XYZ file of C-alpha atoms in Angstrom:
720
model
C -7.411 -27.679 1.674
C -9.691 -26.003 -0.892
C -12.040 -29.000 -0.962
C -12.372 -28.846 2.815
C -13.017 -25.118 2.617
C -15.772 -25.698 0.088
C -17.506 -28.137 2.428
C -17.084 -25.715 5.337
C -18.640 -22.846 3.357
C -21.531 -25.093 2.360
C -22.294 -25.873 5.993
C -21.895 -22.222 7.160
C -23.307 -20.485 4.102
C -25.941 -18.392 5.918
C -23.627 -17.021 8.652
C -21.024 -16.227 5.986
C -23.579 -14.328 3.906
C -24.833 -12.474 7.001
C -21.310 -11.270 7.828
C -20.790 -10.357 4.180
C -23.998 -8.316 4.129
C -22.860 -6.291 7.146
C -19.434 -5.752 5.608
C -20.949 -4.628 2.276
C -23.294 -2.241 4.055
C -20.369 -0.680 5.901
C -18.343 -0.385 2.697
C -21.281 1.222 0.897
C -21.653 3.870 3.622
C -18.052 4.522 4.706
C -15.992 3.365 1.735
C -17.744 5.669 -0.753
C -16.365 8.609 1.189
C -13.001 7.926 -0.437
C -13.406 10.716 -2.980
C -13.297 13.357 -0.286
C -10.347 11.667 1.447
C -7.988 11.574 -1.542
C -5.588 14.447 -1.145
C -3.285 14.509 -4.124
C -3.614 14.746 -7.881
C 0.141 14.804 -8.327
C 2.611 12.388 -6.797
C 5.063 12.404 -9.678
C 7.991 13.969 -7.763
C 10.762 11.805 -6.296
C 11.325 12.201 -2.508
C 14.984 12.757 -1.657
C 15.954 13.863 -5.179
C 17.724 17.119 -5.993
C 14.525 18.762 -7.168
C 12.655 17.683 -4.036
C 15.465 18.999 -1.847
C 15.385 22.300 -3.757
C 11.636 22.659 -3.113
C 11.991 21.805 0.585
C 14.739 24.411 1.205
C 12.970 27.059 -0.833
C 9.703 26.650 1.060
C 11.452 26.574 4.407
C 13.675 29.646 3.864
C 12.026 31.691 1.111
C 8.375 30.706 1.166
C 6.433 29.129 -1.638
C 6.811 30.505 -5.159
C 4.531 28.148 -7.034
C 1.876 29.517 -9.351
C -1.064 28.170 -7.363
C -3.511 30.265 -9.353
C -2.832 32.042 -12.618
C -5.472 34.577 -13.695
C -5.307 35.562 -17.359
C -6.888 38.883 -18.434
C -7.851 40.306 -21.840
C -9.808 43.439 -22.679
C -12.441 42.511 -25.293
C -12.335 46.129 -26.504
C -8.645 45.711 -27.422
C -7.146 48.034 -24.789
C -3.573 47.349 -23.644
C -2.209 46.988 -20.122
C -1.067 50.641 -20.344
C -4.685 51.787 -20.138
C -5.494 52.991 -16.591
C -8.961 51.388 -16.706
C -7.404 47.986 -17.510
C -5.066 48.348 -14.508
C -7.856 49.520 -12.195
C -10.107 46.560 -13.042
C -7.342 43.995 -12.300
C -5.939 45.651 -9.197
C -9.428 46.296 -7.827
C -10.577 42.659 -8.116
C -7.320 41.230 -6.711
C -7.165 43.791 -3.894
C -10.555 42.692 -2.638
C -9.468 39.069 -2.086
C -9.269 37.925 1.580
C -5.741 38.089 2.954
C -6.225 34.902 4.959
C -6.650 32.980 1.711
C -4.105 34.693 -0.533
C -0.503 34.851 0.726
C 0.966 36.821 -2.192
C -0.105 38.342 -5.472
C 2.222 39.128 -8.394
C 1.087 41.359 -11.282
C 2.717 43.356 -14.045
C 1.911 46.619 -12.235
C 3.526 45.435 -8.967
C 6.744 44.210 -10.622
C 6.999 45.883 -14.068
C 8.201 42.439 -15.209
C 7.888 42.184 -19.023
C 7.332 38.416 -18.748
C 3.845 39.118 -17.329
C 2.649 40.910 -20.468
C 1.988 39.394 -23.898
C 3.930 40.523 -26.928
C 1.040 42.665 -28.159
C 0.515 44.014 -24.612
C -3.192 43.120 -24.699
C -2.951 40.167 -22.299
C -1.521 39.974 -18.842
C -1.725 37.493 -16.001
C -1.495 37.587 -12.242
C 0.074 34.857 -10.107
C -1.447 34.008 -6.708
C 0.170 32.015 -3.905
C -2.474 30.643 -1.568
C -2.233 30.135 2.158
C -2.242 26.653 3.617
C 0.332 24.009 4.310
C -1.005 21.232 2.101
C -2.989 20.604 -1.070
C -6.334 20.353 0.722
C -5.866 23.658 2.565
C -4.952 25.425 -0.684
C -7.924 23.857 -2.453
C -10.165 25.140 0.309
C -8.637 28.601 -0.116
C -9.230 28.479 -3.865
C -12.826 27.444 -3.374
C -13.313 30.548 -1.235
C -11.961 33.000 -3.850
C -12.599 31.474 -7.293
C -15.898 33.264 -7.784
C -14.298 36.595 -6.907
C -11.440 36.548 -9.440
C -13.344 37.980 -12.409
C -12.296 41.539 -13.259
C -15.151 43.826 -14.379
C -15.053 44.597 -18.073
C -12.318 42.071 -18.838
C -12.365 38.531 -20.125
C -10.927 36.450 -17.284
C -9.577 32.904 -17.465
C -8.333 30.937 -14.428
C -5.551 28.394 -14.486
C -2.582 27.293 -12.400
C -1.807 24.184 -10.384
C -4.737 24.315 -7.964
C -7.501 24.926 -10.588
C -5.905 22.254 -12.764
C -6.000 19.773 -9.864
C -9.663 20.684 -9.183
C -10.570 20.179 -12.822
C -8.828 16.782 -12.897
C -10.649 15.721 -9.709
C -13.981 16.718 -11.196
C -13.175 15.004 -14.487
C -12.093 11.765 -12.788
C -15.251 11.623 -10.618
C -17.452 12.300 -13.625
C -15.675 9.715 -15.732
C -16.161 7.059 -13.044
C -19.897 7.710 -12.809
C -20.266 7.692 -16.599
C -18.209 4.484 -16.930
C -20.291 2.695 -14.312
C -23.556 3.764 -16.007
C -22.309 2.414 -19.325
C -20.546 -0.759 -18.196
C -22.953 -2.372 -15.713
C -25.988 -2.735 -18.030
C -23.775 -3.969 -20.863
C -22.044 -6.429 -18.549
C -25.369 -7.788 -17.339
C -26.589 -8.375 -20.891
C -23.361 -10.057 -21.933
C -23.263 -12.233 -18.825
C -26.829 -13.361 -19.503
C -25.850 -14.304 -23.077
C -22.601 -16.010 -21.981
C -24.033 -17.922 -19.033
C -27.520 -18.389 -20.503
C -29.494 -17.298 -17.436
C -30.204 -14.390 -15.123
C -29.428 -16.320 -11.923
C -25.956 -17.300 -13.079
C -25.264 -13.887 -14.614
C -26.096 -12.020 -11.414
C -23.329 -13.698 -9.348
C -20.230 -12.279 -11.110
C -21.834 -8.821 -11.065
C -22.549 -9.179 -7.337
C -18.905 -9.994 -6.720
C -17.904 -7.113 -8.993
C -20.003 -4.590 -7.074
C -18.573 -5.918 -3.812
C -15.068 -5.562 -5.264
C -15.696 -1.898 -6.186
C -16.976 -1.057 -2.727
C -14.065 -3.022 -1.219
C -11.519 -1.105 -3.339
C -13.060 2.221 -2.215
C -12.830 1.116 1.419
C -9.242 -0.083 1.057
C -8.198 3.208 -0.572
C -9.881 5.228 2.143
C -8.089 3.185 4.811
C -4.804 3.880 2.998
C -5.400 7.638 3.230
C -4.975 7.451 7.002
C -1.354 6.319 6.507
C -0.313 8.078 3.316
C -1.484 10.431 0.592
C -3.217 8.577 -2.226
C -3.390 9.816 -5.782
C -6.888 10.442 -7.199
C -5.861 8.440 -10.267
C -5.682 5.262 -8.149
C -9.511 5.256 -8.185
C -9.676 4.485 -11.893
C -7.103 1.708 -11.725
C -8.626 -0.009 -8.731
C -12.141 0.115 -10.182
C -11.419 -1.554 -13.471
C -8.888 -3.926 -11.896
C -11.317 -4.840 -9.125
C -14.367 -5.152 -11.374
C -12.446 -6.970 -14.098
C -10.893 -9.545 -11.789
C -14.102 -10.079 -9.863
C -15.986 -10.866 -13.077
C -13.141 -13.134 -14.196
C -13.220 -15.073 -10.955
C -17.014 -15.143 -10.771
C -17.361 -16.340 -14.341
C -14.708 -19.026 -13.880
C -16.279 -20.368 -10.679
C -19.888 -20.287 -11.893
C -18.904 -22.145 -15.063
C -17.028 -24.781 -13.075
C -19.817 -25.201 -10.531
C -22.395 -25.718 -13.281
C -20.078 -28.259 -14.920
C -19.696 -30.135 -11.641
C -23.495 -30.121 -11.088
C -23.883 -31.954 -14.360
C -21.845 -34.792 -12.883
C -23.535 -34.749 -9.479
C -26.800 -33.440 -8.185
C -25.278 -33.052 -4.744
C -24.631 -29.356 -4.151
C -22.023 -29.929 -1.442
C -20.044 -32.306 -3.621
C -20.229 -29.957 -6.588
C -19.088 -27.017 -4.431
C -16.214 -29.065 -2.946
C -15.018 -29.998 -6.435
C -15.389 -26.424 -7.643
C -13.312 -25.065 -4.745
C -10.675 -27.818 -5.155
C -10.207 -26.799 -8.783
C -11.488 -23.324 -9.670
C -11.116 -22.054 -6.087
C -7.476 -23.085 -5.995
C -6.934 -21.450 -9.421
C -8.509 -18.213 -8.200
C -6.223 -18.184 -5.142
C -3.088 -18.744 -7.249
C -4.230 -16.112 -9.743
C -4.997 -13.557 -7.043
C -1.638 -13.989 -5.350
C 0.136 -13.734 -8.736
C -1.646 -10.468 -9.615
C -0.915 -9.087 -6.113
C 2.779 -9.914 -6.553
C 2.763 -8.098 -9.885
C 1.143 -5.005 -8.339
C 3.553 -5.132 -5.367
C 6.379 -4.232 -7.744
C 5.016 -0.667 -7.828
C 5.907 -0.290 -4.124
C 9.604 -0.308 -5.108
C 9.247 3.162 -6.555
C 9.412 6.210 -4.266
C 6.875 8.243 -6.274
C 3.525 8.683 -4.524
C 1.652 8.110 -7.787
C 3.090 4.610 -8.322
C 3.114 3.631 -4.658
C -0.556 4.499 -4.230
C -1.313 2.501 -7.368
C 0.570 -0.425 -5.855
C -1.140 -0.246 -2.453
C -4.548 0.227 -4.061
C -3.968 -2.596 -6.547
C -2.866 -5.064 -3.876
C -5.802 -4.195 -1.634
C -8.220 -4.514 -4.529
C -6.897 -7.941 -5.585
C -7.132 -9.161 -1.976
C -10.779 -7.996 -1.768
C -11.553 -9.724 -5.068
C -9.899 -12.966 -3.981
C -11.593 -13.049 -0.578
C -14.998 -12.272 -2.099
C -14.548 -15.007 -4.725
C -13.493 -17.575 -2.100
C -16.131 -16.750 0.504
C -19.182 -14.876 -0.790
C -19.260 -16.608 -4.154
C -19.210 -20.210 -2.812
C -21.737 -19.257 -0.140
C -24.086 -17.951 -2.863
C -23.475 -21.058 -4.951
C -24.300 -23.215 -1.903
C -27.571 -21.372 -1.392
C -28.602 -21.590 -5.062
C -27.414 -25.097 -5.828
C -29.246 -26.413 -8.951
C -31.179 -23.136 -9.058
C -28.023 -21.591 -10.525
C -29.599 -22.632 -13.845
C -32.871 -20.855 -13.096
C -34.297 -18.035 -15.240
C -32.650 -19.396 -18.342
C -32.583 -17.253 -21.470
C -32.607 -19.240 -24.759
C -30.076 -17.004 -26.523
C -26.953 -19.050 -26.190
C -25.841 -22.000 -28.243
C -24.236 -24.332 -25.766
C -20.628 -25.257 -26.479
C -19.375 -28.417 -24.883
C -16.872 -27.849 -22.092
C -15.025 -30.986 -23.076
C -14.748 -33.106 -26.190
C -13.821 -32.007 -29.697
C -15.319 -28.576 -29.932
C -14.119 -25.418 -31.700
C -11.231 -24.701 -29.340
C -10.148 -28.357 -29.410
C -9.960 -28.284 -33.233
C -8.150 -24.935 -33.233
C -5.533 -26.285 -30.820
C -4.935 -29.366 -32.979
C -4.655 -27.239 -36.087
C -2.038 -25.065 -34.401
C -0.167 -28.069 -32.998
C 0.127 -29.692 -36.439
C 2.336 -26.738 -37.517
C 3.822 -25.408 -34.252
C 6.993 -23.871 -35.725
C 5.030 -22.004 -38.427
C 2.657 -20.538 -35.850
C 5.461 -19.645 -33.430
C 7.556 -17.839 -36.064
C 4.550 -16.037 -37.532
C 3.076 -14.955 -34.205
C 6.398 -13.801 -32.726
C 7.205 -11.858 -35.893
C 3.833 -10.096 -35.734
C 4.251 -9.213 -32.067
C 7.756 -7.855 -32.663
C 6.498 -5.805 -35.639
C 3.755 -4.294 -33.479
C 6.366 -3.383 -30.879
C 8.745 -1.598 -33.276
C 7.393 1.953 -32.634
C 8.462 1.597 -29.004
C 12.068 1.939 -30.150
C 11.527 5.676 -30.791
C 9.567 6.495 -27.654
C 10.040 9.993 -26.268
C 9.420 10.597 -22.572
C 7.505 13.600 -21.326
C 5.537 14.685 -18.287
C 1.955 15.357 -17.238
C 0.748 18.917 -17.815
C -2.522 20.685 -18.537
C -2.794 18.967 -21.913
C -4.071 15.840 -20.126
C -7.361 17.798 -19.789
C -9.860 18.010 -22.625
C -9.413 20.823 -25.137
C -11.388 23.825 -23.948
C -10.875 23.148 -20.222
C -10.131 26.569 -18.708
C -6.829 25.649 -16.969
C -5.593 24.218 -20.243
C -6.653 27.301 -22.198
C -4.656 29.476 -19.770
C -1.572 27.247 -20.009
C -1.673 27.309 -23.804
C -2.106 31.070 -23.879
C 0.934 31.527 -21.589
C 2.986 29.212 -23.770
C 2.157 30.927 -27.048
C 1.597 34.565 -26.170
C 4.207 35.219 -23.441
C 7.830 34.512 -22.687
C 8.049 30.718 -22.697
C 8.297 28.934 -19.332
C 7.768 32.154 -17.353
C 5.635 30.306 -14.788
C 7.808 27.180 -14.766
C 11.439 28.301 -14.552
C 14.380 26.111 -13.604
C 15.044 27.182 -10.031
C 18.497 27.004 -8.480
C 18.462 27.263 -4.683
C 21.810 28.411 -3.314
C 22.752 28.189 0.376
C 25.755 29.980 1.925
C 27.788 33.113 0.928
C 25.100 35.425 -0.529
C 27.794 37.594 -2.099
C 28.610 34.750 -4.502
C 25.051 34.408 -5.824
C 25.281 37.216 -8.366
C 28.479 35.990 -10.060
C 27.055 32.438 -9.985
C 23.883 33.667 -11.780
C 26.111 35.336 -14.388
C 27.881 31.983 -14.980
C 24.577 30.115 -15.249
C 23.429 32.648 -17.846
C 26.203 31.315 -20.101
C 25.088 27.685 -19.855
C 23.964 26.461 -23.309
C 20.155 26.483 -23.514
C 19.686 29.062 -20.698
C 18.152 32.279 -22.003
C 18.134 34.267 -18.747
C 19.047 34.148 -15.059
C 17.567 36.341 -12.350
C 17.878 36.293 -8.568
C 14.243 36.154 -7.462
C 14.594 35.706 -3.719
C 17.149 35.915 -0.910
C 16.815 35.479 2.836
C 18.969 34.200 5.693
C 21.751 32.785 3.555
C 19.406 31.135 1.011
C 18.921 32.546 -2.470
C 16.856 31.553 -5.471
C 17.995 31.989 -9.063
C 15.244 31.570 -11.676
C 16.421 30.462 -15.120
C 14.526 30.803 -18.388
C 15.450 28.322 -21.054
C 14.763 26.962 -24.517
C 12.221 24.226 -25.174
C 9.012 23.105 -23.528
C 9.020 22.620 -19.764
C 8.943 18.812 -19.806
C 10.881 18.224 -23.024
C 14.213 16.449 -23.628
C 15.654 19.869 -24.444
C 14.674 21.297 -21.027
C 16.019 18.215 -19.194
C 19.313 18.627 -21.072
C 19.514 22.187 -19.755
C 18.915 20.880 -16.206
C 21.788 18.429 -16.559
C 24.133 21.174 -17.803
C 23.108 23.489 -14.956
C 23.792 20.723 -12.439
C 27.187 20.117 -14.017
C 28.119 23.797 -13.459
C 29.925 23.819 -10.073
C 28.554 26.272 -7.492
C 30.924 28.805 -5.853
C 33.207 27.524 -3.109
C 31.481 27.456 0.251
C 27.975 27.159 -1.218
C 25.606 24.370 -2.143
C 23.203 24.471 -5.060
C 20.028 22.455 -5.615
C 18.336 22.505 -9.011
C 14.547 22.294 -8.998
C 11.451 23.233 -10.964
C 9.229 21.103 -13.193
C 11.980 20.310 -15.705
C 14.295 19.097 -12.944
C 11.478 17.075 -11.377
C 10.932 15.346 -14.709
C 14.657 14.543 -15.030
C 14.720 13.119 -11.495
C 11.595 11.069 -12.184
C 13.185 9.422 -15.233
C 16.364 8.676 -13.290
C 14.352 7.103 -10.460
C 12.216 4.974 -12.781
C 15.293 3.783 -14.652
C 17.106 2.845 -11.455
C 14.140 0.926 -10.001
C 12.838 -0.757 -13.146
C 15.325 -3.708 -12.964
C 14.259 -4.352 -9.373
C 10.614 -4.367 -10.490
C 11.444 -6.965 -13.099
C 13.411 -9.064 -10.575
C 10.737 -9.002 -7.845
C 7.782 -9.627 -10.145
C 9.658 -12.202 -12.219
C 10.949 -14.117 -9.194
C 7.605 -14.017 -7.391
C 5.722 -15.168 -10.469
C 8.206 -17.954 -11.142
C 7.898 -19.319 -7.588
C 4.058 -19.180 -7.649
C 3.713 -20.847 -11.025
C 6.242 -23.514 -10.041
C 4.332 -24.296 -6.864
C 1.105 -24.391 -8.880
C 2.256 -26.575 -11.787
C 5.528 -28.254 -10.716
C 7.462 -27.051 -13.763
C 10.424 -24.710 -14.219
C 9.772 -24.473 -17.958
C 6.206 -23.127 -17.939
C 6.919 -20.078 -15.710
C 9.839 -19.013 -17.956
C 7.744 -19.558 -21.082
C 4.856 -17.587 -19.592
C 7.070 -14.633 -18.706
C 8.688 -14.548 -22.139
C 5.255 -14.467 -23.755
C 4.224 -11.657 -21.459
C 7.296 -9.691 -22.553
C 6.230 -10.144 -26.183
C 2.666 -9.015 -25.369
C 3.929 -6.008 -23.480
C 6.273 -4.961 -26.312
C 3.407 -5.132 -28.813
C 1.183 -3.059 -26.494
C 3.880 -0.425 -25.926
C 4.585 -0.149 -29.654
C 0.931 0.429 -30.530
C 0.543 2.973 -27.707
C 3.546 4.960 -29.008
C 2.038 4.875 -32.488
C -1.307 6.148 -31.162
C -0.540 8.493 -28.266
C 2.959 9.791 -29.072
C 2.747 9.912 -32.856
C -0.885 11.068 -32.752
C -2.561 8.447 -34.944
C -6.234 8.050 -34.022
C -6.104 11.226 -31.865
C -9.246 12.488 -33.581
C -11.111 9.227 -33.083
C -10.047 8.881 -29.453
C -10.383 12.622 -28.745
C -7.051 13.524 -27.165
C -4.184 15.906 -27.875
C -0.953 14.201 -28.927
C 1.996 15.834 -27.186
C 4.737 13.878 -28.970
C 5.670 12.234 -25.648
C 4.581 9.497 -23.248
C 4.457 10.049 -19.449
C 6.989 7.512 -18.127
C 4.969 6.431 -15.082
C 2.135 5.071 -17.210
C 4.085 2.238 -18.918
C 5.187 1.137 -15.423
C 1.576 0.999 -14.230
C 0.574 -0.867 -17.399
C 3.423 -3.317 -16.944
C 2.142 -4.311 -13.505
C -1.521 -4.413 -14.581
C -1.054 -6.272 -17.863
C 1.524 -8.687 -16.469
C -0.819 -9.599 -13.658
C -3.910 -9.986 -15.845
C -2.006 -12.017 -18.454
C -0.844 -14.378 -15.708
C -4.463 -14.536 -14.569
C -5.468 -16.076 -17.925
C -2.277 -18.183 -18.010
C -3.185 -19.766 -14.674
C -6.747 -20.440 -15.859
C -5.495 -22.243 -18.970
C -2.563 -24.143 -17.458
C -4.713 -25.362 -14.539
C -6.975 -27.233 -16.941
C -4.089 -28.436 -19.096
C -2.284 -29.804 -16.024
C -5.479 -31.402 -14.812
C -5.978 -33.212 -18.120
C -2.277 -34.141 -18.372
C -2.396 -35.723 -14.903
C -5.493 -37.665 -15.978
C -4.286 -38.792 -19.432
C -0.514 -38.438 -19.580
C -0.914 -37.265 -23.186
C 0.614 -33.815 -23.625
C -1.010 -33.048 -26.977
C -4.499 -34.069 -25.946
C -4.126 -32.324 -22.599
C -3.352 -29.046 -24.365
C -6.297 -29.417 -26.743
C -8.725 -30.353 -23.983
C -7.384 -27.632 -21.668
C -7.935 -25.019 -24.381
C -11.385 -26.421 -25.122
C -12.424 -26.264 -21.467
C -11.118 -22.714 -20.905
C -11.071 -21.045 -24.316
C -14.659 -19.883 -24.163
C -14.400 -18.812 -20.533
C -11.185 -16.858 -21.070
C -12.538 -15.208 -24.225
C -15.783 -14.302 -22.407
C -13.826 -12.970 -19.418
C -11.666 -10.870 -21.706
C -14.746 -9.562 -23.529
C -16.315 -8.515 -20.223
C -13.075 -6.854 -19.103
C -12.929 -5.055 -22.462
C -16.344 -3.554 -21.653
C -15.096 -2.341 -18.275
C -11.820 -0.950 -19.605
C -13.479 0.428 -22.729
C -15.824 2.525 -20.610
C -12.834 4.074 -18.859
C -11.057 4.597 -22.187
C -13.521 7.414 -22.773
C -11.969 9.349 -19.883
C -11.305 13.029 -20.433
C -7.884 12.632 -18.783
C -5.527 11.580 -21.546
C -3.205 9.314 -19.578
C -6.178 7.478 -18.029
C -7.372 7.033 -21.608
C -3.904 5.743 -22.526
C -4.095 3.184 -19.691
C -7.515 1.962 -20.849
C -6.510 1.732 -24.501
C -3.277 -0.031 -23.522
C -5.201 -2.671 -21.581
C -7.601 -3.182 -24.504
C -4.635 -3.767 -26.830
C -3.001 -6.145 -24.360
C -6.211 -8.126 -23.828
C -6.859 -8.545 -27.564
C -3.258 -9.604 -28.196
C -3.273 -11.965 -25.228
C -6.529 -13.766 -26.045
C -6.027 -14.031 -29.797
C -2.319 -14.346 -30.519
C -0.900 -15.624 -27.243
C -3.510 -17.906 -25.636
C -5.026 -19.273 -28.865
C -1.895 -19.618 -30.959
C 1.418 -19.175 -29.169
C 0.622 -21.213 -26.037
C -0.511 -24.396 -27.776
C 2.233 -24.165 -30.384
C 5.056 -23.807 -27.823
C 3.603 -26.411 -25.473
C 3.254 -28.865 -28.360
C 6.871 -28.265 -29.367
C 8.147 -28.698 -25.822
C 6.216 -31.927 -25.217
C 6.929 -33.539 -21.874
C 9.523 -30.843 -21.207
C 6.578 -28.587 -20.306
C 6.375 -30.371 -16.951
C 10.087 -30.787 -16.300
C 11.731 -29.849 -13.011
C 15.102 -30.944 -11.581
C 14.892 -33.768 -9.050
C 15.211 -31.629 -5.891
C 12.617 -29.147 -7.162
C 10.347 -32.010 -8.181
C 10.443 -33.357 -4.663
C 9.833 -29.848 -3.334
C 6.722 -29.585 -5.511
C 5.519 -33.030 -4.378
C 5.761 -31.904 -0.779
C 4.741 -28.225 -0.894
C 3.066 -27.696 -4.290
C -0.298 -25.967 -4.451
C -1.880 -28.919 -6.231
C -5.261 -28.672 -7.840
C -7.764 -31.286 -6.856
C -8.383 -33.438 -9.912
C -12.031 -33.228 -10.725
C -12.009 -36.624 -12.338
C -10.319 -38.067 -9.254
C -12.804 -36.414 -6.976
C -15.634 -37.983 -8.915
C -13.971 -41.371 -8.554
C -13.092 -41.715 -12.282
C -10.092 -43.896 -13.039
C -7.399 -41.907 -14.872
C -6.351 -43.444 -18.174
C -3.034 -45.212 -18.390
C -0.142 -42.873 -19.078
C 0.980 -42.940 -22.662
C 4.074 -41.399 -24.270
C 3.346 -37.847 -25.391
C 4.190 -36.963 -28.954
C 6.845 -34.329 -29.342
């Protein structure tokens, strides 16, 4: 099938490129509008949970109570809030705000609430609820008033959920532009060095640029059906660019290899598509299956990552299987044009560096397996003491105004005053007071106040010990939920602490299903690709080891705070639980990408020689340089995003760097050849019925030697 497709593309190369040009032009014009179409910076709440139900009822019956904007005031002259001039400055500036943009304003002078004044009475803050039914409307409202919030004579700082979201949006957009400016020139230089010529180097970058535009277009299309998190942009860019360069590099290298055996461009392209093209298709589907696991989670953040990831992989795969072969057909032998004499050529076959490394490992397979597994497990040990926490203003760089406000509220005022645990009670209003008195006695609760009541619905706001997103706060939520409401009433516990507790419960409940879906899908695809039930299981076990090592190092860095100065982030002592889930899908998919590249060549050589040991060595020789180069290029892409000012985007980038280094050095170079040598012929074992299934339906790779008419050597017993 892939050979026939290669011949078809060769014959229709110009029409295919014409259609591609039109599509790319459309994506460049329309797809780049995605930044204005993304509506949400959050997406961490769990639809249908107790906290979500609490928020829905409260907004419906009592109106919104969120701190959309928090304005922090200080008199540089040292006056306190009791000074009439201090009061006049604040009240005057807030009173001049347009009523169609600000639904409600809460100040110390309107409530006499001591929580709104600092302990030394020199600082105070106002809380604004904005009009508008969604995030975009509230952002528009904030844009209209943000330049009018400064009080004359006072130092004014602006924070709250809407300014924090705006700052994150600005930071993400700036990070993307900076990353692109850094990565593309470096990638071009490295590709020229790796491929030895400008013509060859330009093709993977062309596919990469197409993939970025395609990911933007796919995300914008998704916004017409669902909200999409702004953070999906980062993931889809480095996933799309990374995979596109992987696929482009793999196909260019194979095409040039085939041209050395035949000067006929059509034959070389047919052989390339029958081998590398088939591998790209299997790899793309495998990565898409891995990303599809994120759709099992109800959280918008993870679902948008899943949708965006799948769409990006599909764009990558289609570009690699259509645009790339069409460009190769046009260039033909000119793929070697504009050569740069910087690269020492390493033989793709024969007894090169990777061949010798493989044989060295395979002479002592047990020693290498024990040593490598022990090292990976040691790297993963810090993961055993991971502490989960949420996303707050500390994801922003130090000095960002919303973060400064949040830190001031946390240290200078009553803790958690703007993020109470909220208990929404429906039915029998006369029971709300006694219920609040009972909740005041719950261990960890420091205060309970009825802050709203209307039409049979009441809100009780609880202050509590511990940080908003800490284990301590979540423990208080569980105890409050365990306290039965009065007879004839229903109680729903919400607020940020409750949302965090519900998020962890949801992730824990859906994580086994993620493992089942991704594991089963990967097993089926690898079996259909290689006809073995042993290799898919081995590959997944190795991925688990790689993931454990990555998680352990991330805990050591981001939770425990090592390297925080070097990487420029604030360690919070916790890890946001959604990020390891995203990394699991990304790293699992990319690791399988390299696994497919390597096993495709090993299987090809095994079919040709029947010698397991030699097939492993030759497979590693033929792919070791390509996989290492691909990983290096992806490290450049991910490394550029690791400089993000948003700490959990930085965590994702650093996590992928760790996983790539572990995968290419310890897993691909050492663990794979050692385990395959130890397994011998068992690598390719499948029960009789499954063997017949593979014979009939397997996604078999066209044997390049067979396509060239070479006679495969006689099968010989493989050494164990």
